[in-house]
PDB file of C-alpha atoms in Angstrom:
ATOM      1  CA  GLY A   1      52.647 -16.705  34.553  1.00  0.00           C
ATOM      2  CA  GLU A   2      50.921 -13.467  33.687  1.00  0.00           C
ATOM      3  CA  ASP A   3      50.701 -10.801  36.369  1.00  0.00           C
ATOM      4  CA  VAL A   4      48.794  -7.564  35.841  1.00  0.00           C
ATOM      5  CA  GLU A   5      48.949  -4.875  38.523  1.00  0.00           C
ATOM      6  CA  GLN A   6      46.973  -1.688  39.081  1.00  0.00           C
ATOM      7  CA  SER A   7      46.639   0.783  41.903  1.00  0.00           C
ATOM      8  CA  LEU A   8      43.391   0.209  43.767  1.00  0.00           C
ATOM      9  CA  PHE A   9      41.994   3.712  44.093  1.00  0.00           C
ATOM     10  CA  LEU A  10      42.060   7.055  42.294  1.00  0.00           C
ATOM     11  CA  SER A  11      40.141  10.241  43.117  1.00  0.00           C
ATOM     12  CA  VAL A  12      39.911  13.237  40.808  1.00  0.00           C
ATOM     13  CA  ARG A  13      37.862  16.389  40.643  1.00  0.00           C
ATOM     14  CA  GLU A  14      35.235  16.759  37.961  1.00  0.00           C
ATOM     15  CA  GLY A  15      36.725  18.384  34.884  1.00  0.00           C
ATOM     16  CA  ASP A  16      40.280  17.275  35.638  1.00  0.00           C
ATOM     17  CA  SER A  17      42.103  14.504  33.767  1.00  0.00           C
ATOM     18  CA  SER A  18      42.358  11.006  35.230  1.00  0.00           C
ATOM     19  CA  VAL A  19      45.313   8.748  34.601  1.00  0.00           C
ATOM     20  CA  ILE A  20      44.957   5.084  35.475  1.00  0.00           C
ATOM     21  CA  ASN A  21      48.124   2.996  35.352  1.00  0.00           C
ATOM     22  CA  CYS A  22      48.744  -0.686  34.765  1.00  0.00           C
ATOM     23  CA  THR A  23      51.857  -2.840  34.667  1.00  0.00           C
ATOM     24  CA  TYR A  24      52.141  -6.322  33.252  1.00  0.00           C
ATOM     25  CA  THR A  25      54.839  -8.946  33.143  1.00  0.00           C
ATOM     26  CA  ASP A  26      54.305 -10.973  29.967  1.00  0.00           C
ATOM     27  CA  SER A  27      56.436  -9.537  27.173  1.00  0.00           C
ATOM     28  CA  SER A  28      54.585 -11.642  24.594  1.00  0.00           C
ATOM     29  CA  SER A  29      51.332  -9.731  25.131  1.00  0.00           C
ATOM     30  CA  THR A  30      49.709  -9.003  21.789  1.00  0.00           C
ATOM     31  CA  TYR A  31      46.817  -6.775  22.794  1.00  0.00           C
ATOM     32  CA  LEU A  32      46.065  -4.767  25.913  1.00  0.00           C
ATOM     33  CA  TYR A  33      42.585  -3.686  26.926  1.00  0.00           C
ATOM     34  CA  TRP A  34      40.748  -1.288  29.163  1.00  0.00           C
ATOM     35  CA  TYR A  35      37.345  -2.226  30.553  1.00  0.00           C
ATOM     36  CA  LYS A  36      34.932  -0.203  32.698  1.00  0.00           C
ATOM     37  CA  GLN A  37      32.673  -1.782  35.309  1.00  0.00           C
ATOM     38  CA  GLU A  38      29.940   0.307  36.854  1.00  0.00           C
ATOM     39  CA  PRO A  39      28.269  -0.813  40.102  1.00  0.00           C
ATOM     40  CA  GLY A  40      26.171  -3.918  39.591  1.00  0.00           C
ATOM     41  CA  ALA A  41      26.973  -4.094  35.881  1.00  0.00           C
ATOM     42  CA  GLY A  42      29.085  -6.211  33.585  1.00  0.00           C
ATOM     43  CA  LEU A  43      32.266  -5.116  31.871  1.00  0.00           C
ATOM     44  CA  GLN A  44      32.207  -2.568  29.082  1.00  0.00           C
ATOM     45  CA  LEU A  45      35.064  -2.635  26.593  1.00  0.00           C
ATOM     46  CA  LEU A  46      36.404   0.927  26.375  1.00  0.00           C
ATOM     47  CA  THR A  47      39.375   0.552  24.095  1.00  0.00           C
ATOM     48  CA  TYR A  48      42.307  -1.644  23.273  1.00  0.00           C
ATOM     49  CA  ILE A  49      45.751  -1.258  21.764  1.00  0.00           C
ATOM     50  CA  PHE A  50      47.973  -3.523  19.731  1.00  0.00           C
ATOM     51  CA  SER A  51      51.339  -4.155  21.307  1.00  0.00           C
ATOM     52  CA  ASN A  52      53.300  -2.534  18.460  1.00  0.00           C
ATOM     53  CA  MET A  53      51.549   0.804  19.000  1.00  0.00           C
ATOM     54  CA  ASP A  54      52.618   3.517  21.440  1.00  0.00           C
ATOM     55  CA  MET A  55      49.415   5.473  21.644  1.00  0.00           C
ATOM     56  CA  LYS A  56      45.769   5.303  20.744  1.00  0.00           C
ATOM     57  CA  GLN A  57      43.247   8.104  21.124  1.00  0.00           C
ATOM     58  CA  ASP A  58      39.478   7.741  21.106  1.00  0.00           C
ATOM     59  CA  GLN A  59      37.544  10.901  21.984  1.00  0.00           C
ATOM     60  CA  ARG A  60      38.244  11.590  25.691  1.00  0.00           C
ATOM     61  CA  LEU A  61      40.322   8.445  26.099  1.00  0.00           C
ATOM     62  CA  THR A  62      44.045   8.200  25.423  1.00  0.00           C
ATOM     63  CA  VAL A  63      45.933   4.942  25.853  1.00  0.00           C
ATOM     64  CA  LEU A  64      49.717   5.013  26.197  1.00  0.00           C
ATOM     65  CA  LEU A  65      51.815   1.885  25.980  1.00  0.00           C
ATOM     66  CA  ASN A  66      55.447   1.622  26.997  1.00  0.00           C
ATOM     67  CA  LYS A  67      56.320  -1.866  25.892  1.00  0.00           C
ATOM     68  CA  LYS A  68      59.890  -1.675  27.181  1.00  0.00           C
ATOM     69  CA  ASP A  69      58.677  -0.976  30.704  1.00  0.00           C
ATOM     70  CA  LYS A  70      55.520  -3.068  30.271  1.00  0.00           C
ATOM     71  CA  HIS A  71      53.438  -0.103  31.363  1.00  0.00           C
ATOM     72  CA  LEU A  72      49.990   0.818  30.112  1.00  0.00           C
ATOM     73  CA  SER A  73      47.971   3.878  31.026  1.00  0.00           C
ATOM     74  CA  LEU A  74      44.499   5.210  30.363  1.00  0.00           C
ATOM     75  CA  ARG A  75      43.945   8.945  30.419  1.00  0.00           C
ATOM     76  CA  ILE A  76      40.402  10.279  30.642  1.00  0.00           C
ATOM     77  CA  ALA A  77      40.163  13.933  29.716  1.00  0.00           C
ATOM     78  CA  ASP A  78      37.561  16.219  31.319  1.00  0.00           C
ATOM     79  CA  THR A  79      36.505  13.530  33.793  1.00  0.00           C
ATOM     80  CA  GLN A  80      32.793  13.491  34.581  1.00  0.00           C
ATOM     81  CA  THR A  81      30.819  12.002  37.478  1.00  0.00           C
ATOM     82  CA  GLY A  82      29.573   9.331  35.079  1.00  0.00           C
ATOM     83  CA  ASP A  83      33.144   8.120  34.727  1.00  0.00           C
ATOM     84  CA  SER A  84      33.101   6.889  38.330  1.00  0.00           C
ATOM     85  CA  ALA A  85      33.582   3.140  38.061  1.00  0.00           C
ATOM     86  CA  ILE A  86      36.161   0.390  38.374  1.00  0.00           C
ATOM     87  CA  TYR A  87      38.603   0.260  35.471  1.00  0.00           C
ATOM     88  CA  PHE A  88      40.326  -2.992  34.584  1.00  0.00           C
ATOM     89  CA  CYS A  89      43.285  -3.414  32.316  1.00  0.00           C
ATOM     90  CA  ALA A  90      43.739  -6.798  30.695  1.00  0.00           C
ATOM     91  CA  GLU A  91      46.336  -8.411  28.503  1.00  0.00           C
ATOM     92  CA  ARG A  92      46.088 -11.075  25.871  1.00  0.00           C
ATOM     93  CA  ALA A  93      49.191 -13.234  25.678  1.00  0.00           C
ATOM     94  CA  GLY A  94      48.951 -15.748  22.875  1.00  0.00           C
ATOM     95  CA  ALA A  95      45.768 -17.582  23.744  1.00  0.00           C
ATOM     96  CA  ASN A  96      42.282 -16.170  23.362  1.00  0.00           C
ATOM     97  CA  ASN A  97      41.622 -15.565  27.029  1.00  0.00           C
ATOM     98  CA  LEU A  98      42.431 -12.357  28.833  1.00  0.00           C
ATOM     99  CA  PHE A  99      44.324 -11.819  32.089  1.00  0.00           C
ATOM    100  CA  PHE A 100      42.882  -9.031  34.165  1.00  0.00           C
ATOM    101  CA  GLY A 101      44.408  -6.581  36.570  1.00  0.00           C
ATOM    102  CA  THR A 102      43.091  -5.965  40.046  1.00  0.00           C
ATOM    103  CA  GLY A 103      40.991  -3.003  38.957  1.00  0.00           C
ATOM    104  CA  THR A 104      41.222   0.700  39.863  1.00  0.00           C
ATOM    105  CA  ARG A 105      38.227   2.322  41.510  1.00  0.00           C
ATOM    106  CA  LEU A 106      37.915   5.837  40.098  1.00  0.00           C
ATOM    107  CA  THR A 107      35.938   8.319  42.176  1.00  0.00           C
ATOM    108  CA  VAL A 108      35.044  11.642  40.594  1.00  0.00           C
ATOM    109  CA  ILE A 109      34.445  14.420  43.083  1.00  0.00           C
ATOM    110  CA  PRO A 110      31.880  17.016  41.928  1.00  0.00           C
TER     111      PRO A 110
ATOM    112  CA  SER B   1      29.618  -5.135  19.629  1.00  0.00           C
ATOM    113  CA  ALA B   2      27.537  -8.177  20.595  1.00  0.00           C
ATOM    114  CA  VAL B   3      24.379  -8.155  22.674  1.00  0.00           C
ATOM    115  CA  ILE B   4      24.801 -10.720  25.418  1.00  0.00           C
ATOM    116  CA  SER B   5      22.202 -11.748  27.961  1.00  0.00           C
ATOM    117  CA  GLN B   6      22.562 -13.954  31.010  1.00  0.00           C
ATOM    118  CA  LYS B   7      19.947 -15.748  33.080  1.00  0.00           C
ATOM    119  CA  PRO B   8      19.430 -15.527  35.945  1.00  0.00           C
ATOM    120  CA  SER B   9      20.775 -12.068  36.733  1.00  0.00           C
ATOM    121  CA  ARG B  10      21.083 -13.062  40.361  1.00  0.00           C
ATOM    122  CA  ASP B  11      20.192 -15.924  42.668  1.00  0.00           C
ATOM    123  CA  ILE B  12      20.464 -16.985  46.266  1.00  0.00           C
ATOM    124  CA  CYS B  13      21.048 -20.698  46.668  1.00  0.00           C
ATOM    125  CA  GLN B  14      21.436 -23.214  49.444  1.00  0.00           C
ATOM    126  CA  ARG B  15      24.646 -25.054  50.109  1.00  0.00           C
ATOM    127  CA  GLY B  16      24.874 -28.372  48.272  1.00  0.00           C
ATOM    128  CA  THR B  17      22.560 -27.419  45.415  1.00  0.00           C
ATOM    129  CA  SER B  18      23.478 -26.646  41.794  1.00  0.00           C
ATOM    130  CA  LEU B  19      22.684 -23.672  39.565  1.00  0.00           C
ATOM    131  CA  THR B  20      22.806 -23.473  35.789  1.00  0.00           C
ATOM    132  CA  ILE B  21      23.559 -20.079  34.247  1.00  0.00           C
ATOM    133  CA  GLN B  22      22.619 -19.381  30.648  1.00  0.00           C
ATOM    134  CA  CYS B  23      24.408 -17.091  28.214  1.00  0.00           C
ATOM    135  CA  GLN B  24      22.719 -16.063  24.968  1.00  0.00           C
ATOM    136  CA  VAL B  25      24.307 -13.966  22.201  1.00  0.00           C
ATOM    137  CA  ASP B  26      22.384 -12.132  19.494  1.00  0.00           C
ATOM    138  CA  SER B  27      24.647 -13.411  16.714  1.00  0.00           C
ATOM    139  CA  GLN B  28      26.983 -16.302  16.025  1.00  0.00           C
ATOM    140  CA  VAL B  29      30.371 -16.030  17.703  1.00  0.00           C
ATOM    141  CA  THR B  30      33.450 -18.175  17.464  1.00  0.00           C
ATOM    142  CA  MET B  31      34.619 -18.018  21.059  1.00  0.00           C
ATOM    143  CA  MET B  32      32.690 -18.074  24.322  1.00  0.00           C
ATOM    144  CA  PHE B  33      34.270 -17.896  27.762  1.00  0.00           C
ATOM    145  CA  TRP B  34      33.167 -18.108  31.374  1.00  0.00           C
ATOM    146  CA  TYR B  35      34.778 -15.955  34.055  1.00  0.00           C
ATOM    147  CA  ARG B  36      34.353 -15.656  37.797  1.00  0.00           C
ATOM    148  CA  GLN B  37      34.644 -12.427  39.758  1.00  0.00           C
ATOM    149  CA  GLN B  38      34.800 -13.040  43.482  1.00  0.00           C
ATOM    150  CA  PRO B  39      33.684 -10.221  45.785  1.00  0.00           C
ATOM    151  CA  GLY B  40      35.958  -7.217  45.492  1.00  0.00           C
ATOM    152  CA  GLN B  41      38.346  -9.019  43.180  1.00  0.00           C
ATOM    153  CA  SER B  42      39.315  -9.179  39.545  1.00  0.00           C
ATOM    154  CA  LEU B  43      38.134 -11.634  36.914  1.00  0.00           C
ATOM    155  CA  THR B  44      39.465 -15.152  36.612  1.00  0.00           C
ATOM    156  CA  LEU B  45      38.886 -17.318  33.575  1.00  0.00           C
ATOM    157  CA  ILE B  46      37.096 -20.583  34.388  1.00  0.00           C
ATOM    158  CA  ALA B  47      37.003 -22.163  30.941  1.00  0.00           C
ATOM    159  CA  THR B  48      36.601 -21.725  27.217  1.00  0.00           C
ATOM    160  CA  ALA B  49      33.302 -23.142  25.988  1.00  0.00           C
ATOM    161  CA  ASN B  50      33.911 -25.107  22.793  1.00  0.00           C
ATOM    162  CA  GLN B  51      31.065 -25.726  20.400  1.00  0.00           C
ATOM    163  CA  GLY B  52      30.487 -29.417  19.902  1.00  0.00           C
ATOM    164  CA  SER B  53      33.247 -30.576  22.238  1.00  0.00           C
ATOM    165  CA  GLU B  54      34.296 -30.490  25.868  1.00  0.00           C
ATOM    166  CA  ALA B  55      35.196 -27.157  27.403  1.00  0.00           C
ATOM    167  CA  THR B  56      38.823 -26.248  28.049  1.00  0.00           C
ATOM    168  CA  TYR B  57      39.328 -25.573  31.755  1.00  0.00           C
ATOM    169  CA  GLU B  58      41.916 -23.349  33.367  1.00  0.00           C
ATOM    170  CA  SER B  59      44.103 -24.486  36.213  1.00  0.00           C
ATOM    171  CA  GLY B  60      42.095 -24.825  39.411  1.00  0.00           C
ATOM    172  CA  PHE B  61      38.757 -25.448  37.692  1.00  0.00           C
ATOM    173  CA  VAL B  62      37.356 -28.894  36.875  1.00  0.00           C
ATOM    174  CA  ILE B  63      34.480 -30.193  34.809  1.00  0.00           C
ATOM    175  CA  ASP B  64      32.784 -31.966  37.704  1.00  0.00           C
ATOM    176  CA  LYS B  65      32.413 -28.683  39.583  1.00  0.00           C
ATOM    177  CA  PHE B  66      31.719 -26.404  36.591  1.00  0.00           C
ATOM    178  CA  PRO B  67      30.166 -28.414  33.756  1.00  0.00           C
ATOM    179  CA  ILE B  68      29.739 -26.327  30.609  1.00  0.00           C
ATOM    180  CA  SER B  69      27.650 -26.869  27.537  1.00  0.00           C
ATOM    181  CA  ARG B  70      27.807 -25.126  24.174  1.00  0.00           C
ATOM    182  CA  PRO B  71      25.325 -26.671  21.796  1.00  0.00           C
ATOM    183  CA  ASN B  72      25.610 -23.974  19.115  1.00  0.00           C
ATOM    184  CA  LEU B  73      27.373 -20.726  18.213  1.00  0.00           C
ATOM    185  CA  THR B  74      25.023 -18.434  20.165  1.00  0.00           C
ATOM    186  CA  PHE B  75      24.385 -20.222  23.461  1.00  0.00           C
ATOM    187  CA  SER B  76      26.267 -21.667  26.405  1.00  0.00           C
ATOM    188  CA  THR B  77      25.535 -22.770  29.951  1.00  0.00           C
ATOM    189  CA  LEU B  78      27.686 -22.958  33.051  1.00  0.00           C
ATOM    190  CA  THR B  79      26.601 -25.065  36.007  1.00  0.00           C
ATOM    191  CA  VAL B  80      27.974 -24.448  39.465  1.00  0.00           C
ATOM    192  CA  SER B  81      27.643 -27.830  41.173  1.00  0.00           C
ATOM    193  CA  ASN B  82      27.376 -28.788  44.831  1.00  0.00           C
ATOM    194  CA  MET B  83      27.680 -25.168  45.851  1.00  0.00           C
ATOM    195  CA  SER B  84      29.358 -23.843  48.971  1.00  0.00           C
ATOM    196  CA  PRO B  85      29.551 -20.246  50.275  1.00  0.00           C
ATOM    197  CA  GLU B  86      32.987 -19.945  48.622  1.00  0.00           C
ATOM    198  CA  ASP B  87      31.214 -20.134  45.252  1.00  0.00           C
ATOM    199  CA  SER B  88      29.482 -16.811  45.929  1.00  0.00           C
ATOM    200  CA  SER B  89      30.669 -14.679  43.019  1.00  0.00           C
ATOM    201  CA  ILE B  90      29.626 -12.914  39.883  1.00  0.00           C
ATOM    202  CA  TYR B  91      29.802 -15.262  36.901  1.00  0.00           C
ATOM    203  CA  LEU B  92      30.282 -13.617  33.534  1.00  0.00           C
ATOM    204  CA  CYS B  93      30.251 -14.987  30.048  1.00  0.00           C
ATOM    205  CA  SER B  94      32.181 -13.294  27.289  1.00  0.00           C
ATOM    206  CA  VAL B  95      32.372 -13.714  23.527  1.00  0.00           C
ATOM    207  CA  GLU B  96      34.652 -13.042  20.589  1.00  0.00           C
ATOM    208  CA  ARG B  97      33.503 -13.114  17.016  1.00  0.00           C
ATOM    209  CA  GLY B  98      36.753 -14.546  15.709  1.00  0.00           C
ATOM    210  CA  SER B  99      37.926 -13.974  12.149  1.00  0.00           C
ATOM    211  CA  GLY B 100      40.575 -11.485  13.250  1.00  0.00           C
ATOM    212  CA  SER B 101      38.417  -9.641  15.768  1.00  0.00           C
ATOM    213  CA  ASN B 102      40.357  -8.879  18.925  1.00  0.00           C
ATOM    214  CA  GLU B 103      37.441  -7.535  20.902  1.00  0.00           C
ATOM    215  CA  GLN B 104      36.010  -9.561  23.763  1.00  0.00           C
ATOM    216  CA  PHE B 105      32.589  -8.509  25.010  1.00  0.00           C
ATOM    217  CA  PHE B 106      31.046  -9.394  28.335  1.00  0.00           C
ATOM    218  CA  GLY B 107      27.572 -10.232  29.464  1.00  0.00           C
ATOM    219  CA  PRO B 108      25.964  -8.439  32.413  1.00  0.00           C
ATOM    220  CA  GLY B 109      26.921 -11.208  34.829  1.00  0.00           C
ATOM    221  CA  THR B 110      25.050 -13.461  37.232  1.00  0.00           C
ATOM    222  CA  ARG B 111      25.411 -12.581  40.905  1.00  0.00           C
ATOM    223  CA  LEU B 112      25.334 -15.776  42.941  1.00  0.00           C
ATOM    224  CA  THR B 113      25.049 -15.915  46.714  1.00  0.00           C
ATOM    225  CA  VAL B 114      25.356 -19.280  48.446  1.00  0.00           C
ATOM    226  CA  LEU B 115      24.059 -19.549  51.986  1.00  0.00           C
TER     227      LEU B 115
END
C-alpha cells in the first residue's frame, strides 16, 4: 500500500529558507500535494505538482519532485513566524482520495 | 477554492452516545470525503460520500460505526456511533469539484472528545 514519510520536526530562523522533505512509495502517484495546518485549524492547500513535472514555483514556495527517488520537497523562502505550522505532504495514486504523510512541525525562531 | 463549514466545531460526548457532524459547501462539488485525524497523527480517509448512494468505506471503517449521508451536492453528514474514548479525534470533510480539478479542499474540522 501507499506509505508517505516525513521528518517530524524542523526549526529555522526567521528569514532563512525552510526545506521540508517527503518520501513516498507508490510509483503510480499522479499528483503530490503540500498542505499547511495551523494550531486548531483545518488543512490549507498550499500547492500541488503533477507527477511529470520536476519543479513548481509559487511566490515563496518551491516544490521539487524527484520521481525516480520518489522524493518531494517544499522550500519556503524567507521563512516568517507565520509559517510556523504542521506541513503535510500527500499523494494521489489513482483513486480520488489522498494518502497523507506524518506531518512536519515547522518552528520559526524569531 | 471552496468555502466549507462544519458543525459542530467541537464537542465533548459521553461514551456510548452518537454524534452527527455536518459539512456544508458553498457550491456544488462532485466529490466529498470524510477523514479522521487522531491526536498528534496524520489524516486517514474514512469514506467517500456518494450523492444518492451508499458511501464507499476504506479498510477498517464500517457503515454501522460511521454512517454517512449525502443528500445533495453541497451537504454531507458523518455520524460517529456508540462512541468510545478511542473515537476522540478531529473529523474533517473535504471536497473536490471534479471536472478535471485536482484540488482537494478541507473544512475546519470537528474536534471530538469522548469521555
